[in-house]
Amino acid sequence: MAHKKKISKANGQEIDVDVLVIGAGPTGLGAAKRMNQIDGPSWLIVDSNETPGGLASTDITPEGFLYDVGGHVIFSHYKYFDDCIDEALPHDSDWYHHQRISYVRYRDLWVPYPFQNNISMLPKDDQVMCLEGMIDAAMEARVANTKPKDFDEWIMRNNGEGIANVFMRPYNYKVWAVPTTKMQCSWLGERVAAPNLKLAVKNTVLGKTAGNWGPNATFRFPAHGGTGNIWINVAKTLPKSKTRFGPENGHVQLVDAPGHRVLLGDGTTVNYKKLINTMAVDHLAQAMRDEELINLSKGLFYSTTHVIGVGVRGERPKRIGDKCWLYFPEDNCPFYRATIFSNYSPHNQPPAAKKLATMQLADGSEPSSTEAQEGPYWSIMLEVSESSMKPVDVKNMLPDCIQGLLNTEMLRPNDEIVSTYHRAFDHGYPTPTLEREGVLTQLLPKLQNMDILSRGRFGSWRYEVGNQDHSFMLGVEAADHVVNGAAELTLNYPDFVNSRANTERRLVDGAQLFSSEKGKGDLQNGMTEAVRNNSSTRVPATQGAQVGS
C-alpha cells in the first residue's frame, strides 16, 4: 500500500490544480501554452530559475557579449511552434534570416558540410581512401540482411572505413563523449547524412562540392537577446498568476507521487491530478525519493557541455566571413563545434562605440595597452563535451580553447581578446546509448502509471526529438494527452513528425481538433499509414549532433 510522504508546510500555503508543469524550458512552456489555449483544466507552471528558457536560454557577459546555452537556431517541423514564436516575436525586425554556411576543419582545409558528401575537397590520397571505403560499404550493404547493431556499425555500412576513421568516429566521440560502439542508431533519422556514392564519385572527378542539405539549411535567429529572448517572450504570453519562477517560489524540493503533491522551495504545497515533468528524469527520480526509479535512471547516460565564448576586437576577418557554425573532428583543439555568434545578429556583441580593455592577445601575451578602446567587435562560441568516458581539463579549458582557435586559424596570435565566457551545463546531451531504450521503456511507463508524464530533452531522454521545436511540441502533445487522450506523436514516432508538415494544431482555432474524436482519428490514420511505410519516413540529416539541439 502506498503511503504519502510527509510534507512540512512551513508557510501553510496550499495550491490545488488539475495539471502541474515542472520546468519553464521549451517543453514546459509548450505544455503551459497549450493548457492556456485549451482553457479547460486548471494549471500551474513552476521553475527554479527566475528567467524562463532552460537549456535554450542566453547569457550576457559583463562586457555585453551574448552566448546561447550551446548552438541553437530556429527551424521547424510544426506550424503550431511557428505560430507561438511568431506571436512572441511578431515583427520582421525581431528576426534575422540566414542561409547556413558551415564547414568541417580537416587537415588545415575548410571542407563544406556535410563532410561525407564533399570528399572532393580532400587531398588526393584521402579521396582515394574514402571512395574505396564507400565502394566497399555499398557492396557489403547489398548483401547485408541484418540491421546495424550500433552507431559504429551504421557508420561503417553507410560511409566505409575511410570516412569512419578520418571523420565520423573522431567527430562523434568529441560530440557525445562516448565511443560510437556504445551508441545505438535508432536515433539517427534526420540527424546524420548517408553519403550518395554516385554523387561523391561525380563531384570528386569534376572537383565540385555538394550543395546545402538538411532541415536547417536556412534558419532564423532573434535580432535581440539571443535564443533565450524567444522563450522569455513566450512566457510573457501566459497568465502571470499561473507561473511561479525563482529559487524559492518555483524550486521543487520533493515530489510525493502517491499523494499527488509537490513541495516547493518556499514551503508551498501544490496538489495536482496530473504532473507534466520536464526536469531531467534522473533528477525527478531523486525528487521522488523513489529508490526503484533512482536505480533505473542510473542506466541513462549523459554528457556535460562546456560553452566557451571569446569576444574579439576588430572587424570580422575575411577568413571568417559569413560562416555560421563549424565542426572540428581533429585533436588539435578541444572543441567539437564553433559558432560565429556575432554573425547571427549584430546585437550579439557590444556596439562599436563601447570602449573595452584588451584582456590578452590570442597568443597569451600581454597587450601593449590596457586602456579601454572602441570596437568593432566579433565573437566565437565553442562547445566542449565531457563525461566519465571523456574527461577534460576544466581548469585549463579556456586557454586550451584559445590555443585551439590559433591551431585552426580561427584566431591570429595578435588578435585582441576583450571578453571571455565559460559555463558548464551538467546535463548537456542525453546520450542514445545501447542501454537507453531498455531503461526508457520501463521508466516512462512507470511514471505515467503514477500520473506523471516526463517529457523534454532530458525529461524523456530522446535526443532525436530534442531540438527546440520538438521539445516545445513534446509539451504541447503531453497537454493534449492529459486533457483529451491524444496520441503523442513526437515522443513515439519521431520519423513520422520529421517527414511531414505538422499542421493539425494551430494557435488560432487549433484546440478543437484534438478534443474531437474525428480529429484524433484523422491524425491516427495518417500516423498508422506512415508507420506502415516506415522505411520512407526517414529523411537524412547531419553528421552527428547538430545545431538546433
XYZ file of C-alpha atoms in Angstrom:
549
model
C 0.000 0.000 0.000
C 1.415 3.416 -0.978
C 1.898 5.918 1.790
C 2.028 9.664 1.467
C 5.401 11.224 2.137
C 5.367 13.693 4.980
C 5.436 17.241 3.654
C 6.090 20.084 6.048
C 4.025 23.164 5.223
C 6.294 25.881 6.565
C 4.248 28.752 5.197
C 0.925 26.942 5.329
C 0.125 27.753 1.697
C -1.542 25.050 -0.351
C -2.493 25.220 -4.040
C -4.820 22.842 -5.878
C -4.504 22.424 -9.668
C -5.556 19.852 -12.199
C -2.207 19.924 -14.030
C 1.182 20.955 -12.643
C 4.009 21.638 -15.098
C 7.566 21.441 -13.754
C 10.147 23.395 -15.750
C 9.888 26.502 -17.949
C 12.164 25.475 -20.787
C 10.656 24.934 -24.260
C 8.837 21.732 -23.212
C 7.263 23.175 -20.092
C 6.291 26.355 -21.892
C 4.769 24.268 -24.687
C 2.634 22.405 -22.155
C 1.596 25.621 -20.417
C 0.847 27.362 -23.712
C -1.418 24.527 -24.798
C -3.159 24.310 -21.416
C -3.829 28.030 -21.593
C -5.211 27.719 -25.125
C -7.499 24.818 -24.263
C -8.768 26.823 -21.267
C -10.128 23.767 -19.536
C -8.333 22.193 -16.556
C -6.622 24.448 -14.019
C -2.837 24.502 -14.283
C 0.360 25.969 -12.884
C 3.939 26.081 -14.208
C 6.955 26.261 -11.858
C 10.690 26.687 -12.448
C 13.606 27.268 -10.086
C 15.081 29.908 -12.421
C 13.786 33.453 -12.412
C 14.178 33.607 -16.202
C 12.405 31.004 -18.365
C 14.203 29.207 -21.179
C 16.027 26.300 -19.569
C 18.635 24.848 -21.937
C 17.537 27.340 -24.597
C 18.479 30.419 -22.561
C 21.089 33.096 -23.257
C 23.769 34.626 -21.019
C 25.250 38.117 -21.305
C 28.827 38.814 -20.218
C 29.689 41.974 -18.252
C 31.217 43.370 -21.444
C 27.963 42.884 -23.360
C 28.612 39.716 -25.410
C 25.727 37.262 -25.717
C 26.130 33.481 -25.688
C 23.430 30.840 -26.001
C 23.500 27.649 -23.986
C 25.179 25.908 -26.906
C 24.407 26.270 -30.596
C 20.710 26.932 -31.202
C 18.937 28.066 -34.345
C 15.272 28.147 -35.284
C 13.960 25.759 -37.908
C 10.700 23.950 -37.504
C 8.667 20.865 -38.321
C 5.446 22.271 -36.800
C 3.055 25.093 -37.665
C 1.985 25.361 -34.033
C 5.548 26.035 -32.945
C 5.858 28.675 -35.658
C 2.599 30.288 -34.526
C 3.744 30.532 -30.932
C 7.156 32.050 -31.564
C 5.686 34.407 -34.157
C 3.232 35.549 -31.511
C 6.092 36.057 -29.060
C 8.275 37.955 -31.549
C 5.775 39.194 -34.159
C 7.719 41.791 -36.146
C 10.025 41.325 -39.122
C 12.567 43.404 -37.239
C 12.570 40.795 -34.447
C 14.437 38.301 -36.654
C 17.430 37.802 -38.891
C 17.196 35.134 -41.583
C 20.284 33.170 -42.601
C 21.482 30.690 -45.156
C 23.553 28.087 -43.361
C 27.255 28.358 -44.234
C 29.005 25.515 -42.489
C 32.311 23.685 -42.816
C 34.413 20.915 -41.330
C 38.009 21.738 -40.419
C 40.232 18.938 -41.700
C 43.976 18.993 -42.396
C 44.020 22.798 -42.464
C 41.192 22.808 -45.024
C 37.594 24.022 -44.784
C 35.531 21.138 -46.187
C 31.909 22.102 -46.943
C 29.274 20.474 -44.748
C 28.382 17.634 -44.699
C 31.863 16.123 -44.882
C 30.770 12.779 -46.301
C 29.212 14.459 -49.333
C 32.247 16.631 -50.069
C 35.271 14.364 -50.117
C 36.126 16.027 -53.441
C 37.720 18.747 -51.316
C 40.159 16.366 -49.603
C 43.772 15.663 -50.604
C 44.000 13.025 -53.351
C 45.199 10.224 -51.086
C 42.293 10.864 -48.725
C 39.860 10.964 -51.636
C 41.008 7.525 -52.743
C 40.837 6.123 -49.214
C 37.316 7.491 -48.623
C 35.982 6.398 -52.042
C 37.386 2.884 -51.626
C 35.676 2.659 -48.249
C 32.379 3.913 -49.663
C 32.524 1.383 -52.515
C 33.285 -1.475 -50.096
C 30.433 -0.341 -47.844
C 27.984 -0.149 -50.757
C 28.892 -3.661 -51.908
C 28.562 -5.101 -48.414
C 25.253 -3.296 -47.852
C 23.764 -5.094 -50.852
C 24.134 -8.470 -49.147
C 23.524 -7.389 -45.536
C 20.360 -8.918 -44.088
C 20.506 -7.529 -40.551
C 20.210 -4.030 -39.143
C 23.324 -2.354 -37.711
C 23.743 -3.293 -34.065
C 25.199 0.084 -33.058
C 26.128 3.535 -34.361
C 29.633 2.418 -35.283
C 28.323 -0.378 -37.479
C 25.889 2.076 -39.098
C 28.814 4.391 -39.874
C 30.804 1.565 -41.438
C 27.882 0.320 -43.528
C 26.972 3.765 -44.820
C 30.334 5.513 -45.061
C 33.046 2.888 -45.141
C 36.258 2.704 -43.186
C 37.931 5.779 -44.697
C 35.280 8.333 -43.716
C 34.730 6.476 -40.451
C 38.346 6.866 -39.385
C 39.084 10.379 -40.598
C 35.823 11.990 -39.593
C 32.783 10.131 -38.256
C 34.401 8.290 -35.356
C 36.617 11.094 -34.015
C 33.988 13.801 -34.516
C 31.164 11.893 -32.840
C 33.404 10.948 -29.926
C 34.176 14.646 -29.417
C 30.430 15.428 -29.511
C 28.963 12.617 -27.465
C 31.908 11.897 -25.155
C 31.353 8.151 -25.673
C 32.701 5.833 -28.387
C 30.377 5.179 -31.327
C 30.421 1.477 -30.427
C 28.440 2.294 -27.273
C 25.679 4.196 -29.077
C 22.556 2.798 -30.702
C 21.454 4.015 -34.130
C 17.667 4.285 -33.940
C 18.072 7.977 -33.051
C 19.663 8.902 -36.375
C 16.616 9.712 -38.501
C 17.192 13.187 -39.928
C 20.357 13.748 -37.926
C 23.077 12.063 -39.965
C 23.622 12.226 -43.700
C 24.156 8.971 -45.569
C 26.514 9.693 -48.474
C 25.477 9.323 -52.099
C 28.203 7.210 -53.710
C 27.453 8.175 -57.298
C 27.321 11.867 -56.417
C 30.535 11.591 -54.387
C 32.377 9.978 -57.325
C 30.973 12.511 -59.800
C 31.890 15.503 -57.619
C 35.346 14.087 -56.946
C 36.076 13.616 -60.649
C 34.708 17.070 -61.533
C 36.123 18.802 -58.462
C 32.674 20.002 -57.367
C 31.092 20.322 -53.938
C 27.638 19.213 -52.817
C 25.041 21.873 -52.158
C 23.237 22.789 -48.958
C 21.486 19.913 -47.292
C 19.438 19.130 -44.209
C 16.458 20.590 -42.331
C 18.396 23.656 -41.146
C 19.863 24.782 -44.478
C 18.060 28.041 -43.759
C 17.235 29.315 -40.305
C 16.287 32.413 -38.379
C 17.651 33.973 -35.227
C 16.321 36.643 -32.853
C 17.636 40.129 -33.501
C 17.884 40.896 -29.789
C 18.507 38.838 -26.672
C 19.689 35.614 -28.276
C 17.657 32.410 -28.342
C 16.636 32.961 -24.735
C 14.639 36.022 -25.762
C 12.206 33.766 -27.645
C 11.283 31.875 -24.509
C 11.189 34.924 -22.275
C 8.582 36.355 -24.625
C 6.657 33.076 -24.973
C 6.393 33.030 -21.170
C 5.025 36.593 -21.235
C 2.020 35.343 -23.221
C 0.998 33.189 -20.236
C -1.095 34.487 -17.313
C 1.365 35.632 -14.652
C -0.949 34.239 -11.958
C -0.236 30.725 -13.275
C 3.553 30.978 -13.191
C 5.899 30.587 -10.223
C 9.524 31.224 -11.187
C 12.525 31.569 -8.889
C 14.784 29.628 -6.487
C 12.148 29.653 -3.750
C 8.781 30.086 -5.444
C 9.468 27.577 -8.207
C 12.109 25.189 -6.870
C 10.865 21.614 -6.443
C 12.051 20.109 -3.162
C 10.002 16.945 -3.128
C 7.591 15.106 -5.402
C 5.133 12.946 -3.470
C 3.822 10.829 -6.340
C 1.447 8.630 -4.280
C -0.015 11.736 -2.665
C -0.034 13.739 -5.930
C 1.718 16.605 -4.182
C 4.829 18.700 -4.786
C 6.668 20.719 -2.156
C 8.216 23.954 -3.400
C 11.200 25.823 -2.015
C 9.158 28.361 -0.044
C 7.145 25.637 1.675
C 4.146 25.839 -0.632
C 2.419 22.538 -1.357
C 0.912 22.055 -4.801
C -1.718 19.333 -5.051
C -2.169 18.060 -8.602
C -4.124 15.467 -10.539
C -1.631 15.154 -13.401
C 2.032 16.163 -13.473
C 3.912 17.118 -16.656
C 7.566 16.973 -15.697
C 10.336 18.493 -17.835
C 13.248 18.374 -15.391
C 15.825 15.664 -16.088
C 14.150 12.363 -15.354
C 17.045 11.212 -13.145
C 16.589 14.388 -11.071
C 12.853 13.687 -10.921
C 13.542 10.221 -9.517
C 15.710 11.817 -6.830
C 12.992 14.352 -6.011
C 10.512 11.478 -5.688
C 12.833 9.642 -3.252
C 11.920 6.500 -5.210
C 14.798 4.021 -4.974
C 13.499 1.804 -7.781
C 13.315 4.723 -10.201
C 16.633 6.140 -8.985
C 18.369 2.841 -9.707
C 16.615 2.511 -13.055
C 17.623 6.033 -14.116
C 21.274 5.209 -13.435
C 21.169 3.281 -16.711
C 20.797 6.574 -18.601
C 23.985 8.274 -19.773
C 24.580 11.946 -20.473
C 27.427 14.294 -21.237
C 28.252 17.684 -19.795
C 28.531 20.606 -22.201
C 31.059 23.373 -21.636
C 30.208 26.563 -23.515
C 33.144 28.907 -24.068
C 32.844 32.384 -25.522
C 35.623 34.613 -26.857
C 34.952 38.271 -27.671
C 37.466 39.890 -30.055
C 38.129 43.492 -31.008
C 38.274 44.370 -34.696
C 36.395 43.893 -37.925
C 35.340 40.327 -38.607
C 38.246 38.803 -40.583
C 37.784 37.773 -44.205
C 38.935 34.251 -43.327
C 35.880 34.000 -41.050
C 33.466 35.685 -43.441
C 29.803 34.795 -43.016
C 30.377 31.294 -41.680
C 27.678 30.081 -39.275
C 28.926 27.014 -37.455
C 31.986 24.844 -37.927
C 32.916 21.267 -36.991
C 36.287 20.102 -35.646
C 36.972 16.329 -35.660
C 40.738 16.568 -35.070
C 42.654 16.612 -31.790
C 44.324 19.991 -32.352
C 41.515 21.675 -30.417
C 39.288 20.563 -27.515
C 36.032 21.866 -29.012
C 33.874 19.938 -31.470
C 31.917 22.915 -32.752
C 32.428 26.649 -33.128
C 29.682 29.149 -33.865
C 30.477 32.619 -35.175
C 27.859 34.035 -32.854
C 28.395 37.623 -33.947
C 27.225 36.618 -37.444
C 23.761 35.671 -36.175
C 22.879 39.190 -35.053
C 24.802 42.483 -34.808
C 23.317 42.787 -31.330
C 25.081 39.650 -30.034
C 28.087 41.832 -29.177
C 28.592 45.354 -27.817
C 28.204 48.334 -30.157
C 31.426 49.537 -31.778
C 31.356 52.750 -29.767
C 31.659 50.898 -26.466
C 35.157 51.063 -25.029
C 36.635 47.841 -23.684
C 40.097 46.999 -22.406
C 42.132 44.227 -24.025
C 42.406 41.286 -21.606
C 45.115 39.474 -23.552
C 46.315 38.781 -27.045
C 45.281 35.458 -28.523
C 48.791 34.026 -28.104
C 48.555 34.719 -24.365
C 50.901 37.693 -24.318
C 50.144 40.967 -22.566
C 48.677 43.774 -24.675
C 50.765 46.898 -25.249
C 47.985 48.913 -23.609
C 45.207 48.019 -21.190
C 43.394 51.292 -21.783
C 39.776 50.828 -22.883
C 39.276 51.390 -26.596
C 36.375 51.275 -29.031
C 35.442 48.323 -31.233
C 34.055 46.994 -33.505
C 33.740 43.516 -32.021
C 33.030 39.956 -33.124
C 32.663 36.720 -31.190
C 33.096 32.957 -31.291
C 31.136 30.433 -29.225
C 32.690 26.991 -28.617
C 31.346 23.716 -27.246
C 33.323 21.015 -25.448
C 31.850 17.749 -24.186
C 32.774 15.922 -21.004
C 31.814 12.559 -19.498
C 33.266 9.743 -17.425
C 34.461 8.259 -20.738
C 35.946 11.563 -21.904
C 37.463 13.595 -19.049
C 38.612 17.152 -19.738
C 40.998 19.608 -18.090
C 38.388 22.053 -16.806
C 40.945 24.298 -15.104
C 42.789 24.951 -18.374
C 39.823 24.710 -20.727
C 39.679 28.394 -21.631
C 43.398 28.756 -22.532
C 43.300 25.369 -24.280
C 40.328 26.508 -26.373
C 42.042 29.764 -27.285
C 45.096 27.762 -28.349
C 42.775 25.538 -30.378
C 41.425 28.633 -32.123
C 45.001 29.536 -33.032
C 45.750 25.985 -34.194
C 42.738 26.038 -36.521
C 43.428 29.586 -37.762
C 40.202 30.920 -36.290
C 42.297 33.485 -34.410
C 45.644 35.125 -35.178
C 48.296 35.498 -32.444
C 47.863 39.268 -32.155
C 44.053 39.296 -32.054
C 42.809 41.305 -29.068
C 40.564 39.335 -26.702
C 38.287 41.697 -24.764
C 35.887 39.215 -23.155
C 35.766 35.541 -22.208
C 32.958 33.290 -21.018
C 32.858 29.738 -19.698
C 29.883 27.923 -18.280
C 29.347 24.206 -17.799
C 25.915 22.617 -18.175
C 25.940 19.324 -16.301
C 23.184 17.717 -18.387
C 24.195 18.801 -21.889
C 23.378 15.888 -24.221
C 21.083 12.910 -23.440
C 23.208 10.148 -24.931
C 21.443 7.486 -27.051
C 23.448 4.592 -25.629
C 22.743 0.942 -26.318
C 21.036 0.707 -22.921
C 18.788 3.743 -23.328
C 15.631 2.146 -24.713
C 15.752 -0.638 -22.164
C 15.620 1.972 -19.421
C 13.077 4.327 -21.022
C 10.603 1.576 -21.909
C 10.415 0.806 -18.194
C 10.915 4.223 -16.641
C 8.466 6.376 -18.618
C 5.500 3.957 -18.310
C 6.136 3.534 -14.569
C 5.929 7.308 -14.191
C 2.854 7.537 -16.378
C 1.126 4.959 -14.202
C 1.691 7.446 -11.358
C 0.014 10.237 -13.406
C 3.398 11.747 -14.311
C 4.270 12.459 -17.932
C 8.019 13.091 -18.094
C 8.843 14.891 -21.337
C 11.535 17.063 -22.896
C 15.214 16.893 -23.836
C 16.087 15.199 -20.552
C 12.567 14.542 -19.297
C 12.062 11.822 -21.905
C 15.781 11.499 -22.828
C 15.351 11.140 -26.585
C 17.844 13.344 -28.384
C 16.231 12.647 -31.762
C 13.340 14.866 -30.650
C 15.462 17.295 -28.634
C 15.517 20.365 -30.874
C 13.606 23.429 -29.741
C 10.596 22.731 -31.961
C 10.486 19.080 -30.899
C 10.886 19.952 -27.230
C 8.130 22.546 -27.354
C 5.764 20.109 -29.064
C 6.551 17.345 -26.579
C 4.975 19.646 -24.011
C 2.054 20.597 -26.264
C 1.291 16.975 -27.037
C 1.607 15.981 -23.383
C -1.029 18.590 -22.534
C -3.315 17.262 -25.268
C -2.801 13.739 -23.996
C -3.658 14.744 -20.435
C -6.792 16.611 -21.498
C -8.042 14.591 -24.461
C -6.016 11.390 -24.626
C -4.443 12.470 -27.931
C -1.520 10.480 -29.328
C 1.947 11.864 -28.517
C 3.452 11.545 -31.966
C 6.691 13.438 -31.404
C 7.649 11.218 -28.483
C 6.647 7.925 -30.053
C 7.010 8.468 -33.811
C 9.866 10.919 -34.457
C 10.318 9.769 -38.069
C 6.669 10.496 -38.761
C 6.682 14.083 -37.493
C 10.043 14.805 -39.128
C 8.837 13.704 -42.562
C 5.667 15.785 -42.885
C 4.171 19.230 -42.436
C 2.559 19.052 -38.989
C -0.324 21.472 -39.481
C -3.093 19.942 -37.365
C -2.524 22.215 -34.382
C -2.663 25.981 -34.805
C -2.587 28.728 -32.226
C -5.824 30.237 -33.548
C -8.777 27.808 -33.618
C -6.376 24.944 -33.129
C -7.535 23.400 -29.862
C -10.806 21.981 -31.148
C -9.364 19.331 -33.430
C -7.806 17.404 -30.592
C -10.948 17.474 -28.485
C -12.928 15.685 -31.198
C -12.872 12.002 -31.988
C -12.758 12.842 -35.711
C -9.637 14.959 -35.273
C -7.867 12.272 -33.302
C -8.985 9.646 -35.786
C -7.780 11.576 -38.824
C -4.343 12.058 -37.338
C -4.155 8.479 -36.093
C -4.971 7.189 -39.590
C -2.201 9.300 -41.081
C 0.250 8.111 -38.464
C -0.665 4.464 -38.995
C -0.061 4.793 -42.725
C 3.327 6.435 -42.136
C 4.406 3.801 -39.639
C 3.331 1.076 -42.089
C 5.680 2.653 -44.625
C 8.329 3.391 -42.032
C 11.265 2.967 -44.384
C 10.141 6.012 -46.336
C 9.578 8.287 -43.347
C 13.220 8.840 -42.552
C 14.852 11.878 -44.080
C 18.636 12.313 -43.975
C 20.356 14.875 -41.831
C 23.700 15.891 -40.393
C 26.876 14.105 -39.459
C 26.086 13.862 -35.760
C 24.725 16.112 -33.064
C 23.613 19.250 -34.831
C 22.845 22.878 -34.231
C 19.283 23.467 -33.252
C 19.779 20.959 -30.460
